[in-house]
PDB file of C-alpha atoms in Angstrom:
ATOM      1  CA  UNK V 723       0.000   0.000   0.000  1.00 78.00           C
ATOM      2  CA  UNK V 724       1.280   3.763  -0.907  1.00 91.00           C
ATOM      3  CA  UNK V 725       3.267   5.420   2.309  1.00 94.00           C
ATOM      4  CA  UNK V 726       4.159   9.080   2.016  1.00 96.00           C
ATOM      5  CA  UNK V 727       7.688   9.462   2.433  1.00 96.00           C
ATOM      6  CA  UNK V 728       9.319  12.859   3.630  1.00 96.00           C
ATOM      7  CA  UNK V 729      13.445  12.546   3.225  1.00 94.00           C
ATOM      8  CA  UNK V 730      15.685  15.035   2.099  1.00 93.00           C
ATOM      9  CA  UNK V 731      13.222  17.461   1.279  1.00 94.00           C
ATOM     10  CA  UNK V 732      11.772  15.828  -0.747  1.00 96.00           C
ATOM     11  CA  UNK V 733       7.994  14.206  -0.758  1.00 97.00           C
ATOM     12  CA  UNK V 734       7.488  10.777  -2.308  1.00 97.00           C
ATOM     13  CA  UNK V 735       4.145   8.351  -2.573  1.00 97.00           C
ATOM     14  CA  UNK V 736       5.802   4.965  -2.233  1.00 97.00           C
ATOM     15  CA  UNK V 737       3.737   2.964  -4.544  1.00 97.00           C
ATOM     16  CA  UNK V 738       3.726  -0.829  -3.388  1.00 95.00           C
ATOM     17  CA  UNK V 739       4.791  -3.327  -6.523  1.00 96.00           C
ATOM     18  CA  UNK V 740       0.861  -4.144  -7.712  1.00 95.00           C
ATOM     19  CA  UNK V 741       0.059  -0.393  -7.171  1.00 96.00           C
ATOM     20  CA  UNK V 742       2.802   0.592 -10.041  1.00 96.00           C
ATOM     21  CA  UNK V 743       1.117  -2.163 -12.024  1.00 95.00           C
ATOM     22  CA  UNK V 744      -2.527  -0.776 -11.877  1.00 95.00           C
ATOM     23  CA  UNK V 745      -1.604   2.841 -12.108  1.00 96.00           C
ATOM     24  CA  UNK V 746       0.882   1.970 -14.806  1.00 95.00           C
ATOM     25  CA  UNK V 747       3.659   4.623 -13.645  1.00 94.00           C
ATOM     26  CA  UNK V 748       6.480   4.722 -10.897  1.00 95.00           C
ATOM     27  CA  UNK V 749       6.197   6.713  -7.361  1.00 97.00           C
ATOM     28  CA  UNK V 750       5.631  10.215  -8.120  1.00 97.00           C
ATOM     29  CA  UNK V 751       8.317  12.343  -6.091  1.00 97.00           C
ATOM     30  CA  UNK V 752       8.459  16.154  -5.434  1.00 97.00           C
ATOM     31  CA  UNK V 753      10.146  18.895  -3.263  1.00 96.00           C
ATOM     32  CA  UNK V 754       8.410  19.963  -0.557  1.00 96.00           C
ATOM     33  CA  UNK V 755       8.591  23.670  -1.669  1.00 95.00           C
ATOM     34  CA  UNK V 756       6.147  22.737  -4.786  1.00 96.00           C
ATOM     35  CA  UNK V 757       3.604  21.396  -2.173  1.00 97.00           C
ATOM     36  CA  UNK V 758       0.880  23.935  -1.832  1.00 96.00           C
ATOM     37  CA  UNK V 759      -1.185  21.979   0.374  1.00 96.00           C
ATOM     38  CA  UNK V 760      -2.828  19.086   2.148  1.00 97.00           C
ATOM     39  CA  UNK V 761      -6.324  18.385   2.988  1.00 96.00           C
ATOM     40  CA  UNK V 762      -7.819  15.224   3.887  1.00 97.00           C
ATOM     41  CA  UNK V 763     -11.330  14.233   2.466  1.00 97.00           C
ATOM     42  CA  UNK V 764     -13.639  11.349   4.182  1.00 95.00           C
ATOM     43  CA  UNK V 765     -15.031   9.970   0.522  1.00 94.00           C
ATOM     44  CA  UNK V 766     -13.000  10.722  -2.688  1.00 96.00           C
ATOM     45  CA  UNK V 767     -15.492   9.069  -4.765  1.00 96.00           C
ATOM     46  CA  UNK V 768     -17.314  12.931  -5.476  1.00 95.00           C
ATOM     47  CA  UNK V 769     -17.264  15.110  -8.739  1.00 93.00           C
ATOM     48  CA  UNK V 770     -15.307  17.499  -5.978  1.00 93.00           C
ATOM     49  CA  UNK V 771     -13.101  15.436  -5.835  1.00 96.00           C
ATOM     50  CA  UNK V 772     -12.635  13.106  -8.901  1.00 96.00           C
ATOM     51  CA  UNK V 773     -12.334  14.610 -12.399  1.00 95.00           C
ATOM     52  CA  UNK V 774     -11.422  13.851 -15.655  1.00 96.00           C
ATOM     53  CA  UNK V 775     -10.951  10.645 -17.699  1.00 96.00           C
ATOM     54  CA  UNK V 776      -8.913   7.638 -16.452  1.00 96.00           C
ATOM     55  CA  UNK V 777      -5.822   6.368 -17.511  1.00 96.00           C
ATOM     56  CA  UNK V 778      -5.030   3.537 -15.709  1.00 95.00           C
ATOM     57  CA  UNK V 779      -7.403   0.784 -13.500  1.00 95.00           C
ATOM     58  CA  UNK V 780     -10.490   1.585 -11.801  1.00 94.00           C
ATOM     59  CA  UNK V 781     -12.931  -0.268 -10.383  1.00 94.00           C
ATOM     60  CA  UNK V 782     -15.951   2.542  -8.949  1.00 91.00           C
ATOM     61  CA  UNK V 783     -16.078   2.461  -5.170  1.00 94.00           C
ATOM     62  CA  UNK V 784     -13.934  -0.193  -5.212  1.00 96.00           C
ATOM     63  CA  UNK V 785     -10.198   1.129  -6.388  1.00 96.00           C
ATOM     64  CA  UNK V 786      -9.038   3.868  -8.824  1.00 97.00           C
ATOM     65  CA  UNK V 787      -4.965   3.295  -9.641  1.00 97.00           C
ATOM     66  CA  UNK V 788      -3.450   5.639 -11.912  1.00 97.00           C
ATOM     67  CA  UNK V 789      -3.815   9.292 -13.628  1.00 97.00           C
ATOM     68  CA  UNK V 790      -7.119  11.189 -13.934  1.00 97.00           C
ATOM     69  CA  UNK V 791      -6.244  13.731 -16.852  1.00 97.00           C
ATOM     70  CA  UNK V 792      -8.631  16.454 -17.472  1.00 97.00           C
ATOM     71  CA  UNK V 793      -9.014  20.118 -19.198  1.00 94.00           C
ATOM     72  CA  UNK V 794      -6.257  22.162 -16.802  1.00 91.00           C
ATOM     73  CA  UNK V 795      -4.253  19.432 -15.639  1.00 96.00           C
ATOM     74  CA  UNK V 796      -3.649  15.571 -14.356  1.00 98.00           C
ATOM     75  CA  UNK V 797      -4.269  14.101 -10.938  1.00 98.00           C
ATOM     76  CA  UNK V 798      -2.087  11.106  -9.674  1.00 98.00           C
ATOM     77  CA  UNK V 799      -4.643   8.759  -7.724  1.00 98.00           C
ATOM     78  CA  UNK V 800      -4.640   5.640  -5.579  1.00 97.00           C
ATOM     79  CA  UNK V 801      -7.938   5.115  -4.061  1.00 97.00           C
ATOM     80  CA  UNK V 802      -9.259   2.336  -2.251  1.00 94.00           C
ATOM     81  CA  UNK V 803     -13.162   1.824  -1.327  1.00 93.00           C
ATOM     82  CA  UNK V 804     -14.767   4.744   0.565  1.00 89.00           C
ATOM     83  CA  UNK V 805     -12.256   5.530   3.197  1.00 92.00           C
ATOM     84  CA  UNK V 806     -10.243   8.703   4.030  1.00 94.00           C
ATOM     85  CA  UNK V 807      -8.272   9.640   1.418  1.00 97.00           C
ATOM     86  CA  UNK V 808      -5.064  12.990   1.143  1.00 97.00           C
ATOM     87  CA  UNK V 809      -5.436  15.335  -1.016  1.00 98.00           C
ATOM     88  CA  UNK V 810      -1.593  16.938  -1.769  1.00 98.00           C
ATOM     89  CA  UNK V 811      -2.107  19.803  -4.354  1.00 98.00           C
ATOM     90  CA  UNK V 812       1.391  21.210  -5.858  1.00 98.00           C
ATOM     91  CA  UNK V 813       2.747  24.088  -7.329  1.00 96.00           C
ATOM     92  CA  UNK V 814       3.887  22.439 -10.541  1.00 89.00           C
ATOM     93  CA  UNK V 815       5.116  18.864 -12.034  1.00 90.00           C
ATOM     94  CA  UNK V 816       3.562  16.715 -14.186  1.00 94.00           C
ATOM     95  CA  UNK V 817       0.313  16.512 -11.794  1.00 98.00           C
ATOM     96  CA  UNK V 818      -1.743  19.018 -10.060  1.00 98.00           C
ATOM     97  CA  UNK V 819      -2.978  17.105  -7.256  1.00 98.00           C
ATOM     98  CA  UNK V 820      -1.711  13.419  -5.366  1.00 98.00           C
ATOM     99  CA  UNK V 821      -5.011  11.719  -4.362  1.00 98.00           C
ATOM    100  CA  UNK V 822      -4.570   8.495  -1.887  1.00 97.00           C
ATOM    101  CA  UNK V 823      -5.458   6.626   0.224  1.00 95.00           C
ATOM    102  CA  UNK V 824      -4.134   7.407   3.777  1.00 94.00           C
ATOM    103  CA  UNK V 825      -2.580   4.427   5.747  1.00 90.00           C
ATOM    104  CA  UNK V 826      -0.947   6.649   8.580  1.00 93.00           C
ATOM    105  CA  UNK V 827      -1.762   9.927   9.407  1.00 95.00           C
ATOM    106  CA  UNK V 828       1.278  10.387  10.367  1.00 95.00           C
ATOM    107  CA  UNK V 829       2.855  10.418   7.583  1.00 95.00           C
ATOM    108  CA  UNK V 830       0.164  13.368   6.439  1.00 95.00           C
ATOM    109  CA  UNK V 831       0.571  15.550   9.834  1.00 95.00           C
ATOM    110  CA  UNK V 832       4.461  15.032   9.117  1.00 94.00           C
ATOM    111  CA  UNK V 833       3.785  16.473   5.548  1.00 95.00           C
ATOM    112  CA  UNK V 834       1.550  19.192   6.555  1.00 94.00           C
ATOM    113  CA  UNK V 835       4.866  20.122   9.122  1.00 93.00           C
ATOM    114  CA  UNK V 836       7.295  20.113   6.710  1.00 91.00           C
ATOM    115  CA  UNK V 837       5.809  22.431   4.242  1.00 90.00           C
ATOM    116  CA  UNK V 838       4.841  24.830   6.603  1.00 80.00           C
ATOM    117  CA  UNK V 839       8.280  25.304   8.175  1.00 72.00           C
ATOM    118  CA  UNK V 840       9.869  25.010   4.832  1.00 59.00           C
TER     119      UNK V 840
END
């Protein structure tokens, strides 16, 4: 399952090995000066939230693995079911938005930390 990794000031969404496979692209990585923010949202599955046409594997409700690409930009996602998910929006990249699944919220207070003293 993805971990959020802070290390050298850096940010990186450790994809596990079957998580590359169904999102078809490597851990996305990022300095922590182009992340603009982090929320955390109770159900992703919402047109708030979700946009944009799929490229990768999705199952609705059930898992979403891969890139949402839409009019202004793309959105890196790995969803599982309905539970709480992050929401990390950047500055710049190839995406405009990480959306996963959060298996410590840790790791997301530790995020939220280290941009704000950065």
């Amino acid at each position: 399952m993805a971990h959020l990794l802070i290390n050298e000031g850096r940010a990186r969404l450790q994809l596990s090995f079957l998580e590359v496979l169904g999102a078809i692209r490597t851990s996305p990585e990022v300095a922590l000066s182009e992340v603009e923010s982090v929320e955390v949202v109770a159900n992703p599955w919402t047109n708030q939230v979700l946009k944009g046409i799929r490229i990768g594997t999705g199952i609705p409700y059930v898992a979403l693995l891969g890139t949402m690409k839409y009019n202004k930009g793309r959105d890196f996602c790995i969803i599982f079911k309905r539970r709480p998910n992050a929401i990390v929006t950047l500055k710049g990249g190839p995406f405009k938005r990480w959306i996963f699944e959060i298996k410590d919220m840790g790791e997301i207070e530790a995020l939220s930390k280290a941009i704000y003293h950065h």
